[in-house]
PDB file of N, CA and C in Angstrom:
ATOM      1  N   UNK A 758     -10.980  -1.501   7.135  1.00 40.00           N
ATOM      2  CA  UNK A 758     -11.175  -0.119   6.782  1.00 40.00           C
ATOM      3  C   UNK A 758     -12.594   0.119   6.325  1.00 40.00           C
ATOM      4  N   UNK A 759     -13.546  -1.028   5.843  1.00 41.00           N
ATOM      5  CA  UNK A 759     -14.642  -0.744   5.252  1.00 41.00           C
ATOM      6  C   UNK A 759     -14.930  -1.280   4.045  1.00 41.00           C
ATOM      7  N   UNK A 760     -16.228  -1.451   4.091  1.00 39.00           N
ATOM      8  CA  UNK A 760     -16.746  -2.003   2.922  1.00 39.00           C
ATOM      9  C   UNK A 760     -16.975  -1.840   1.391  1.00 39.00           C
ATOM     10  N   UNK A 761     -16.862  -0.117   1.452  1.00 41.00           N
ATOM     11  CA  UNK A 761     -17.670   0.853   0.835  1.00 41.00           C
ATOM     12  C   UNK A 761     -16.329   1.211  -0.717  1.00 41.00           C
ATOM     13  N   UNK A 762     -14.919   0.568   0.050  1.00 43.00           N
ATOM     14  CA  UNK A 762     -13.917   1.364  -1.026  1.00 43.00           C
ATOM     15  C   UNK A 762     -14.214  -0.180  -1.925  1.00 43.00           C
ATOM     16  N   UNK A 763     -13.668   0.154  -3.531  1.00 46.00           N
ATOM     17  CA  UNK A 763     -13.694  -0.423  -4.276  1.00 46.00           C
ATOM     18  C   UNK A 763     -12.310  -0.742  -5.126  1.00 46.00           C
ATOM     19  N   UNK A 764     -12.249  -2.536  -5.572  1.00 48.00           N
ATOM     20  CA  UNK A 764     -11.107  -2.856  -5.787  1.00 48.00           C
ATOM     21  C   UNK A 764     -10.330  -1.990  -6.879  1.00 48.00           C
ATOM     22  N   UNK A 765      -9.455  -2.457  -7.088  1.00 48.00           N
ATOM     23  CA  UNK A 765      -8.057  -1.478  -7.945  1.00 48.00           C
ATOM     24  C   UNK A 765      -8.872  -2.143  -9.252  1.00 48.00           C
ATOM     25  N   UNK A 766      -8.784  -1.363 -11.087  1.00 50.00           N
ATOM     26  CA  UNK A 766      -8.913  -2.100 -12.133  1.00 50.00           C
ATOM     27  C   UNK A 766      -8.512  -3.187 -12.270  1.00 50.00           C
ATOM     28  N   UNK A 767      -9.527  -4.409 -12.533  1.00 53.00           N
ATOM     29  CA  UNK A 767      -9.120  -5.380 -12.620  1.00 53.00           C
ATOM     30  C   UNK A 767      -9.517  -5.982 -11.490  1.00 53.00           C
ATOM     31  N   UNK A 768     -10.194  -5.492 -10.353  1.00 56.00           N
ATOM     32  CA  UNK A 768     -10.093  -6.314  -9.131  1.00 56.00           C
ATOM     33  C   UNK A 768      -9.143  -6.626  -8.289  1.00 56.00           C
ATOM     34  N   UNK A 769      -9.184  -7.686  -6.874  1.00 54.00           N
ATOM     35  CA  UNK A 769      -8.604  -8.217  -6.613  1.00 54.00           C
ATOM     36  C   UNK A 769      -9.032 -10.002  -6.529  1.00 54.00           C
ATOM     37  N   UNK A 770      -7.750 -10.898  -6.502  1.00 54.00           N
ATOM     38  CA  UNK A 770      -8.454 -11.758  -6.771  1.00 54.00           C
ATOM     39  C   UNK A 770      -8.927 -12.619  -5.703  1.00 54.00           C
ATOM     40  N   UNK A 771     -10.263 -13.885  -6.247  1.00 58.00           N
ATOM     41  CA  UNK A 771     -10.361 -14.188  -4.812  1.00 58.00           C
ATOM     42  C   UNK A 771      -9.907 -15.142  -3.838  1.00 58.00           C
ATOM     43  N   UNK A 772      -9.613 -15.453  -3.184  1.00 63.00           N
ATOM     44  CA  UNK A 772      -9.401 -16.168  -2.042  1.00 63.00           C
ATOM     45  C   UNK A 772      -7.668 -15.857  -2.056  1.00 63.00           C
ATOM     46  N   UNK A 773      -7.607 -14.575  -2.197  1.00 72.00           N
ATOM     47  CA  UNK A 773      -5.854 -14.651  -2.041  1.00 72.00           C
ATOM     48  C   UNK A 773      -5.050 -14.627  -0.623  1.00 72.00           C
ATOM     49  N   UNK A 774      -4.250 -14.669  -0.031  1.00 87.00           N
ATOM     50  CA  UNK A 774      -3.279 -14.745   0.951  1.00 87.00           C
ATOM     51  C   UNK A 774      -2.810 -13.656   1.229  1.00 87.00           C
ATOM     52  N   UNK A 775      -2.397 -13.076   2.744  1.00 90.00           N
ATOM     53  CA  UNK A 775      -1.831 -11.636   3.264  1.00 90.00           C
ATOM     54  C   UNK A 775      -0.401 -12.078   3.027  1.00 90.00           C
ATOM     55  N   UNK A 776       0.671 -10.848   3.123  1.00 91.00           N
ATOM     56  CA  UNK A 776       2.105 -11.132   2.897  1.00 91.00           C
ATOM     57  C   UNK A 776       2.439 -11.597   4.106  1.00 91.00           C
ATOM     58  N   UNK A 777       3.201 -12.455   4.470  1.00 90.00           N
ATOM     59  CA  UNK A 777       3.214 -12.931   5.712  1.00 90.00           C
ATOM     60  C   UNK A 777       4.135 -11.528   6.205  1.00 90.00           C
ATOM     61  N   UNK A 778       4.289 -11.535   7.421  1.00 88.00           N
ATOM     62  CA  UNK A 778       4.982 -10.720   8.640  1.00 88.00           C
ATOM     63  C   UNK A 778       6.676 -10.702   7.499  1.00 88.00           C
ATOM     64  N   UNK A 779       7.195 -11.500   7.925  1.00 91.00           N
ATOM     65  CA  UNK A 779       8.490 -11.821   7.539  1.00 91.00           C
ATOM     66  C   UNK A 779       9.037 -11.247   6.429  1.00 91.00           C
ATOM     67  N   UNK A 780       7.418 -11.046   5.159  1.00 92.00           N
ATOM     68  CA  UNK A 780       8.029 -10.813   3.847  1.00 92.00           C
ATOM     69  C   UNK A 780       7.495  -9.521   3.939  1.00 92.00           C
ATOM     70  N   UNK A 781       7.063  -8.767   4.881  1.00 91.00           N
ATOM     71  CA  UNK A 781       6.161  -7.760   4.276  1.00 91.00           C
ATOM     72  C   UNK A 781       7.173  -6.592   3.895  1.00 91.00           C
ATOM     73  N   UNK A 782       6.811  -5.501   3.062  1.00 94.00           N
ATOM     74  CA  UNK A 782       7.423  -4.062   2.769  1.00 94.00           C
ATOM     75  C   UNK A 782       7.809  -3.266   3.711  1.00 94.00           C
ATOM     76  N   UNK A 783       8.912  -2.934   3.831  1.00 94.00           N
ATOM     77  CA  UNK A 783       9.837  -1.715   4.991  1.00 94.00           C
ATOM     78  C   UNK A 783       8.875  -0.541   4.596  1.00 94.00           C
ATOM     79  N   UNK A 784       8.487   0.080   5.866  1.00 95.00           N
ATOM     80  CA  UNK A 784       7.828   0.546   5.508  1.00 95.00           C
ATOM     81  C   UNK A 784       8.374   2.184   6.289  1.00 95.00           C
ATOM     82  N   UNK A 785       7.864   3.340   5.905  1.00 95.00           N
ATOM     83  CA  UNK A 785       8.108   5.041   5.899  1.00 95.00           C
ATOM     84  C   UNK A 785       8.043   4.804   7.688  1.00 95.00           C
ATOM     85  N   UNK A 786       8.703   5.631   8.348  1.00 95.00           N
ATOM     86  CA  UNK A 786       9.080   5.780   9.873  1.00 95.00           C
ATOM     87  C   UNK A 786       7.108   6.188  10.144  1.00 95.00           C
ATOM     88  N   UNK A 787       6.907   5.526  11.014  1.00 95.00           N
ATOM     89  CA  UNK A 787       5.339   6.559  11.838  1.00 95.00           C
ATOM     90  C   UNK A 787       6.061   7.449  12.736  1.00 95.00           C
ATOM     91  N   UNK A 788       6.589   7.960  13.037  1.00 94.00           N
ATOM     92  CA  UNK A 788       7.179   9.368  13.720  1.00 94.00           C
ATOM     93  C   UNK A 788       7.157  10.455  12.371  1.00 94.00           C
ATOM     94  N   UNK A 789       7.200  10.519  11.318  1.00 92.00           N
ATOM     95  CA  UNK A 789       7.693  11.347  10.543  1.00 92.00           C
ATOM     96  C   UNK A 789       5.580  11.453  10.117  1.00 92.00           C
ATOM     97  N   UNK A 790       5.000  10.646  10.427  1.00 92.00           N
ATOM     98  CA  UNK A 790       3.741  11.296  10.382  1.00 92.00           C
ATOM     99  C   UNK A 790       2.360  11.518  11.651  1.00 92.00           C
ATOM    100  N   UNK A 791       2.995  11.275  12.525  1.00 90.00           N
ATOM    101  CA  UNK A 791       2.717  11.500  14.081  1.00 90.00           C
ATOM    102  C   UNK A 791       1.648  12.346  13.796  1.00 90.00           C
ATOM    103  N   UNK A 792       2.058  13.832  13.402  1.00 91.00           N
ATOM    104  CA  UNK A 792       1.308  14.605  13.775  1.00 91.00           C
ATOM    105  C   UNK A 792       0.600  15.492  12.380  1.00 91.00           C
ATOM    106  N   UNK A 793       1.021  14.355  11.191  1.00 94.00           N
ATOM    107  CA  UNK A 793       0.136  15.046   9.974  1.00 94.00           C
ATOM    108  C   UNK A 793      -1.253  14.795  10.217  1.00 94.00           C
ATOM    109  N   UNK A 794      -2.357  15.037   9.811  1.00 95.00           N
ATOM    110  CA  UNK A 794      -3.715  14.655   9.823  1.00 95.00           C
ATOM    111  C   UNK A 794      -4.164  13.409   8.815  1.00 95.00           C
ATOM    112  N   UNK A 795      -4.371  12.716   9.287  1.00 95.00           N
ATOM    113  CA  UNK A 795      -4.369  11.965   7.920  1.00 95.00           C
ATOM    114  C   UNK A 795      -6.347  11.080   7.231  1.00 95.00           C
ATOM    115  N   UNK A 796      -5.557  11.813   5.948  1.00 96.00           N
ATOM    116  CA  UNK A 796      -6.778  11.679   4.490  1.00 96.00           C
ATOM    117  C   UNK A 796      -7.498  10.443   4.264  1.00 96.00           C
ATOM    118  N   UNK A 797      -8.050  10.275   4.785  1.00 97.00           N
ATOM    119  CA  UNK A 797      -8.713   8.856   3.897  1.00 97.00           C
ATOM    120  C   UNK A 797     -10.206   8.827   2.788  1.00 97.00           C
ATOM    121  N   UNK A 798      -9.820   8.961   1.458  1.00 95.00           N
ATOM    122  CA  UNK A 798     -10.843   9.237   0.666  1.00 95.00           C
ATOM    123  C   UNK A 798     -12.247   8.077   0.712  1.00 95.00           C
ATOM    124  N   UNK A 799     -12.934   8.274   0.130  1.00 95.00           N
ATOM    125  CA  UNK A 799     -14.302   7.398   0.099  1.00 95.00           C
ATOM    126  C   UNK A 799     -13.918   6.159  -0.403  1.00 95.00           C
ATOM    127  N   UNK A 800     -13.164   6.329  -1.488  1.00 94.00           N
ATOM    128  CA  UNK A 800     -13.049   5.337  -2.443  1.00 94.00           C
ATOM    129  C   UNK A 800     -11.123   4.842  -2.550  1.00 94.00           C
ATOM    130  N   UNK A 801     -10.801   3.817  -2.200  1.00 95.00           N
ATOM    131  CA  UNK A 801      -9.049   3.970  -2.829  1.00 95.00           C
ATOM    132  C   UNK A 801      -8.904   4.540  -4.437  1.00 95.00           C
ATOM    133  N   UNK A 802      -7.813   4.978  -4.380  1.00 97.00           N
ATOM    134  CA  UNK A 802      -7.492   5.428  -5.556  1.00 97.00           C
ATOM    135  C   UNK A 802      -5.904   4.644  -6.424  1.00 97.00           C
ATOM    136  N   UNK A 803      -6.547   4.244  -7.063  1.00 97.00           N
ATOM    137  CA  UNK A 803      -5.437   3.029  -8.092  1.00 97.00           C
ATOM    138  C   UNK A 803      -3.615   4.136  -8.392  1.00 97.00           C
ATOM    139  N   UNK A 804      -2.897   2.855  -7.791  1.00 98.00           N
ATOM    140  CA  UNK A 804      -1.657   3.775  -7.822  1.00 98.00           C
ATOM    141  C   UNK A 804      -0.434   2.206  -8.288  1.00 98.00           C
ATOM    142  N   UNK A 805       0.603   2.840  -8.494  1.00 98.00           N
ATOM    143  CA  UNK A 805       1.499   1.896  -8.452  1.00 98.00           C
ATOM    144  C   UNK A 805       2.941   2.010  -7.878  1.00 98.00           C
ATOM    145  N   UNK A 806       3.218   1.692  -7.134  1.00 97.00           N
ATOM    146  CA  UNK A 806       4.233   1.512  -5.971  1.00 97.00           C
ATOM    147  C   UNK A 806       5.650   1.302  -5.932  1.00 97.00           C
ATOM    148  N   UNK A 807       6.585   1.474  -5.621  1.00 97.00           N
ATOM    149  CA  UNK A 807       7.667   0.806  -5.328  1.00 97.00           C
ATOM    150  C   UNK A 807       7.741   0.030  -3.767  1.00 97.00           C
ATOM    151  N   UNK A 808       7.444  -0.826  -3.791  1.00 97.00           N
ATOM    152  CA  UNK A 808       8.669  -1.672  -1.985  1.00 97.00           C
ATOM    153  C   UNK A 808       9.150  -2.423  -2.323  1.00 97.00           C
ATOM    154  N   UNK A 809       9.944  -2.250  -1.145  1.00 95.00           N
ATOM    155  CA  UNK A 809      11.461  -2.644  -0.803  1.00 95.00           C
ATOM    156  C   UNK A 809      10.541  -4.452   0.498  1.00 95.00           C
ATOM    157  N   UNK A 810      10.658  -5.701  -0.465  1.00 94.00           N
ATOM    158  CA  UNK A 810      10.125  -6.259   0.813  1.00 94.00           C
ATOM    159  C   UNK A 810      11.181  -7.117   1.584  1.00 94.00           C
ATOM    160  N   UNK A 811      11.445  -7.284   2.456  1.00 91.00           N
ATOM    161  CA  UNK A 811      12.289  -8.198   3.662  1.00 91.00           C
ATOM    162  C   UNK A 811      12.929  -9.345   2.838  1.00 91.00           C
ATOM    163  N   UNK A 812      12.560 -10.290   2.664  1.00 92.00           N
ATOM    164  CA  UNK A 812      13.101 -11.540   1.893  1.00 92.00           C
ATOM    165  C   UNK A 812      12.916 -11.658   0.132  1.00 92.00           C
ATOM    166  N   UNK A 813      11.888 -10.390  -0.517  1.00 89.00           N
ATOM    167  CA  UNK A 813      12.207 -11.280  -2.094  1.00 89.00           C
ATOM    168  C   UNK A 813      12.889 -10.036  -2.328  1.00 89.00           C
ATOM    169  N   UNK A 814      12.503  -8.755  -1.865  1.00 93.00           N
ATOM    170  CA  UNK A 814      13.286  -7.650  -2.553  1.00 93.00           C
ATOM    171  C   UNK A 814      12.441  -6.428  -2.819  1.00 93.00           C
ATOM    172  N   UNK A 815      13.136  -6.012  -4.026  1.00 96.00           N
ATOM    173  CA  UNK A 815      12.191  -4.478  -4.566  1.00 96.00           C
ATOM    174  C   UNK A 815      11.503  -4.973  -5.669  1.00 96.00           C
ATOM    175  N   UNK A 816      10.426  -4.364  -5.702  1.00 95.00           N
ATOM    176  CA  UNK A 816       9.361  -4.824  -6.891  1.00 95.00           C
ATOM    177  C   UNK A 816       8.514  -3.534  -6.825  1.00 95.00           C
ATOM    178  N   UNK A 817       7.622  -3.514  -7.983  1.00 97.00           N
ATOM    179  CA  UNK A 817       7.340  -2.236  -8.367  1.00 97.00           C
ATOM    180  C   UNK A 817       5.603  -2.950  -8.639  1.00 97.00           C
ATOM    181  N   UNK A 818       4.478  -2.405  -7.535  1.00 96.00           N
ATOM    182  CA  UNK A 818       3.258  -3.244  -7.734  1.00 96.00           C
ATOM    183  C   UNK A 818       2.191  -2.646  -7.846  1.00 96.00           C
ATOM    184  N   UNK A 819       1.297  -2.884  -8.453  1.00 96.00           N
ATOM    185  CA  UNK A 819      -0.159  -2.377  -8.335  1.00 96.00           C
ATOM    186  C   UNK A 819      -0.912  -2.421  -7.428  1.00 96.00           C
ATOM    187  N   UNK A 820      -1.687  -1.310  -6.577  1.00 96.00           N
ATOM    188  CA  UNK A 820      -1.976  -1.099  -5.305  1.00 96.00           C
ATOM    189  C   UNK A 820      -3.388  -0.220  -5.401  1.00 96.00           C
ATOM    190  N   UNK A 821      -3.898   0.529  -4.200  1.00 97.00           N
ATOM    191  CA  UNK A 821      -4.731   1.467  -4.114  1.00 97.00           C
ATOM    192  C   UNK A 821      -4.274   2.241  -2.837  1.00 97.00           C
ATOM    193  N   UNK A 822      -4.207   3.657  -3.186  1.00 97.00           N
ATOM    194  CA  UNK A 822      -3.912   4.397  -1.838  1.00 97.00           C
ATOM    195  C   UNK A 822      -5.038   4.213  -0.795  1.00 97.00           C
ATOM    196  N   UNK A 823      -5.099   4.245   0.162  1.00 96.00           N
ATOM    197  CA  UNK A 823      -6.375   4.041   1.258  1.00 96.00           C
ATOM    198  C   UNK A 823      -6.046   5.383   2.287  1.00 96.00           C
ATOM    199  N   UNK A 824      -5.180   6.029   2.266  1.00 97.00           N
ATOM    200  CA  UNK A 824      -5.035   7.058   3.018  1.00 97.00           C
ATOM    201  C   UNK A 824      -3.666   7.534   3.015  1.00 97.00           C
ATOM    202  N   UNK A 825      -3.840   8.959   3.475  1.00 96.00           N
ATOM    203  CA  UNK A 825      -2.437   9.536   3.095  1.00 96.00           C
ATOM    204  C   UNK A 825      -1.969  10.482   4.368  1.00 96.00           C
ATOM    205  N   UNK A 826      -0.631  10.889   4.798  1.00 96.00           N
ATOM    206  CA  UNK A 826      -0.640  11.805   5.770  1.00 96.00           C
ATOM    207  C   UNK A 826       0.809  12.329   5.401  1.00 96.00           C
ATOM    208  N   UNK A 827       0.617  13.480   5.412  1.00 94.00           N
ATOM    209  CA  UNK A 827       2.346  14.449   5.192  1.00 94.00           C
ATOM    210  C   UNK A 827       2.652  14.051   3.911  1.00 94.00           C
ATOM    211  N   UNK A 828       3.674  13.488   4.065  1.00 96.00           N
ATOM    212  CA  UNK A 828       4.961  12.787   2.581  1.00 96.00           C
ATOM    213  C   UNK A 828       4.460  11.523   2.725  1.00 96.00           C
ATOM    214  N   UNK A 829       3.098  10.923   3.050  1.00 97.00           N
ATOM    215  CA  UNK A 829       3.372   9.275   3.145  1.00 97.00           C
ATOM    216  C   UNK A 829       1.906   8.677   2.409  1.00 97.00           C
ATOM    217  N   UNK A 830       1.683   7.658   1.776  1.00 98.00           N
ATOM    218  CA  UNK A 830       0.612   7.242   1.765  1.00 98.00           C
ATOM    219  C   UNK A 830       0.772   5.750   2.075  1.00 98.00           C
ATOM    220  N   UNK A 831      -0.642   5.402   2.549  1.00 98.00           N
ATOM    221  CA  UNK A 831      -0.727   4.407   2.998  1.00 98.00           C
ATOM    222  C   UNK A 831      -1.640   2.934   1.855  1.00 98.00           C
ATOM    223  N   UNK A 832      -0.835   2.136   1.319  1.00 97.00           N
ATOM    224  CA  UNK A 832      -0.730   1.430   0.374  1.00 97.00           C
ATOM    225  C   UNK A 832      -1.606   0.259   0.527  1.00 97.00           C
ATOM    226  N   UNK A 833      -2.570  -0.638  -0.130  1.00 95.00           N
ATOM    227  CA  UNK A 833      -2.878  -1.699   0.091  1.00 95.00           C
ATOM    228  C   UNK A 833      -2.303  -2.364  -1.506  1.00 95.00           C
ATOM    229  N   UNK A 834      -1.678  -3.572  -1.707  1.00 95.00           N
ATOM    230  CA  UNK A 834      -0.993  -3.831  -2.884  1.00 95.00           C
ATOM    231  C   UNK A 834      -1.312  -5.345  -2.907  1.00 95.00           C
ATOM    232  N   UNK A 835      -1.026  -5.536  -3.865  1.00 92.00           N
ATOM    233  CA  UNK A 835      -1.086  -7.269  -4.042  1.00 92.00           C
ATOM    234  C   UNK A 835       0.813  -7.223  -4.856  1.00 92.00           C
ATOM    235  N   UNK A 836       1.753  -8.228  -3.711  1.00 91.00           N
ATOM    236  CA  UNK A 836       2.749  -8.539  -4.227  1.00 91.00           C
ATOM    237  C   UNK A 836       2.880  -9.403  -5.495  1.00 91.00           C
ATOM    238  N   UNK A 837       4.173  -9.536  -6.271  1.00 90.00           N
ATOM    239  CA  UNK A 837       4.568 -10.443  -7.301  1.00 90.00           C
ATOM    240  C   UNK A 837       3.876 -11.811  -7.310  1.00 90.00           C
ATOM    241  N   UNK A 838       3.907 -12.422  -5.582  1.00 89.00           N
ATOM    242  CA  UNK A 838       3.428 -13.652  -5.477  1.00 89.00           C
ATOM    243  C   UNK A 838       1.299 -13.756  -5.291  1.00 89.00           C
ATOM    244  N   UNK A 839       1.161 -12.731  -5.378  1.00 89.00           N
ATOM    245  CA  UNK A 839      -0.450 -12.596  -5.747  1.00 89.00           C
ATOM    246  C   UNK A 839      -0.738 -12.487  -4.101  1.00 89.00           C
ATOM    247  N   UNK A 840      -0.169 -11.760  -3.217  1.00 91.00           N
ATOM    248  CA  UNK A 840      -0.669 -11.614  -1.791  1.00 91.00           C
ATOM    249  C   UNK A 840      -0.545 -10.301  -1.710  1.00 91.00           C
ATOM    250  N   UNK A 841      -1.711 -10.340  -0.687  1.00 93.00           N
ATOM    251  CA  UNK A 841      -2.379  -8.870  -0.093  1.00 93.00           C
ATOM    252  C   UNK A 841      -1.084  -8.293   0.771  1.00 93.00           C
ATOM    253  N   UNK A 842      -0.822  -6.930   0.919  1.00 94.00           N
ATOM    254  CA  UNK A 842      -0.014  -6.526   1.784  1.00 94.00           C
ATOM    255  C   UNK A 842      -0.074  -5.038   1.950  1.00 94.00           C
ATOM    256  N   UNK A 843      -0.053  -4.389   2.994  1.00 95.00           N
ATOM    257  CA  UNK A 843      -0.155  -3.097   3.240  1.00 95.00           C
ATOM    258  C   UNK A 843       0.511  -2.546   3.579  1.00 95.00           C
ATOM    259  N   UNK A 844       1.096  -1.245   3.260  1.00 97.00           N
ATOM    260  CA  UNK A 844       2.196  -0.570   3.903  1.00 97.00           C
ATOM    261  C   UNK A 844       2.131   1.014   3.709  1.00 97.00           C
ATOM    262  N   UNK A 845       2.484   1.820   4.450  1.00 97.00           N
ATOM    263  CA  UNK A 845       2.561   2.999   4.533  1.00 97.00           C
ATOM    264  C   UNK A 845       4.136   3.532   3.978  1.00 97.00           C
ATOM    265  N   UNK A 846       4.354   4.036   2.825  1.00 98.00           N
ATOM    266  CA  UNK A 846       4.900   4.060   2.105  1.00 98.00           C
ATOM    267  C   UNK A 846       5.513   5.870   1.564  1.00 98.00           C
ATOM    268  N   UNK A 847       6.596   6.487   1.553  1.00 97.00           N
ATOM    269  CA  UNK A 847       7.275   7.540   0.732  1.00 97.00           C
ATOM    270  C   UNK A 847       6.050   8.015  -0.090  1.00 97.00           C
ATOM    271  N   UNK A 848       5.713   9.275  -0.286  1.00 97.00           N
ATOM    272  CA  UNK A 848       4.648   9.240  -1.315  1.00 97.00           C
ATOM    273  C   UNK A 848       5.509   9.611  -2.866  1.00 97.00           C
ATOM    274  N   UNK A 849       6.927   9.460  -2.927  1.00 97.00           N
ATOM    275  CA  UNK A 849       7.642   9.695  -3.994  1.00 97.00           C
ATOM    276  C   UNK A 849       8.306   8.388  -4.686  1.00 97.00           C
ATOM    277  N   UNK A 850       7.530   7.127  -4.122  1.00 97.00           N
ATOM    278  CA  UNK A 850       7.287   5.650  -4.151  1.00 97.00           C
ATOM    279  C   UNK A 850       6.148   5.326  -4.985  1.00 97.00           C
ATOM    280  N   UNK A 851       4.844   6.593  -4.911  1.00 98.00           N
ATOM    281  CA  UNK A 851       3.597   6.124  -4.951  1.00 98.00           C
ATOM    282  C   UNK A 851       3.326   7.132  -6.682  1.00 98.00           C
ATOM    283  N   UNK A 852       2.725   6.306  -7.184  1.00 98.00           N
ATOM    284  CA  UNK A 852       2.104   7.067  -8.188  1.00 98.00           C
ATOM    285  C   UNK A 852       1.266   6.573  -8.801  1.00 98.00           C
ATOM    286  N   UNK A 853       0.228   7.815  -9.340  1.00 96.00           N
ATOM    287  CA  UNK A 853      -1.447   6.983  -9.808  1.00 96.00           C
ATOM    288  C   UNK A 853      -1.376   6.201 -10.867  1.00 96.00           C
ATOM    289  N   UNK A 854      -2.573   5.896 -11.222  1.00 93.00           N
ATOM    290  CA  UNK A 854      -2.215   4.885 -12.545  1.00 93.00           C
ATOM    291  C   UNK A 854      -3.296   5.440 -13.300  1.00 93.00           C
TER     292      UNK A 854
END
């Protein structure tokens, strides 16, 4: 996405791991934002999340929105297990911090 956005408070840390495929967050239908326009600010903006992920479950995580469209924003988070994972997400899931 770019260089230019800046990590969530606190950072992220370094040399961490993506969520693998398997574990990642169910994520909001892309048909239901097909045809919103979608926002992407300069900077992410620090939020905190609910997903639902495949194998550990629901967890509630600290993230940054990176873009938004209709009812949805689109999430970059670091899970429970300290891995990167992205998901486009309910925006009634999402809230700032």
């Amino acid at each position: 996405m770019g260089s230019r956005r800046r990590s969530p408070t606190g950072g992220w840390p370094a040399g961490f791991e993506s969520v693998p495929l398997r574990d990642g967050a169910e994520e909001a239908p892309q048909l239901a934002r097909v045809e919103a326009a979608i926002v992407r600010p300069e900077e992410g903006i620090p939020v905190r999340a609910w997903i639902t992920q495949r194998q550990t479950g629901e967890h509630r995580v600290d993230g940054e929105a990176i873009a938004w469209a209709g009812r949805q924003v689109w999430v970059r988070y670091l899970d429970p297990h300290g891995r990167e994972g992205w998901a486009w997400l309910w925006a009634d899931a999402v809230e700032r911090r």
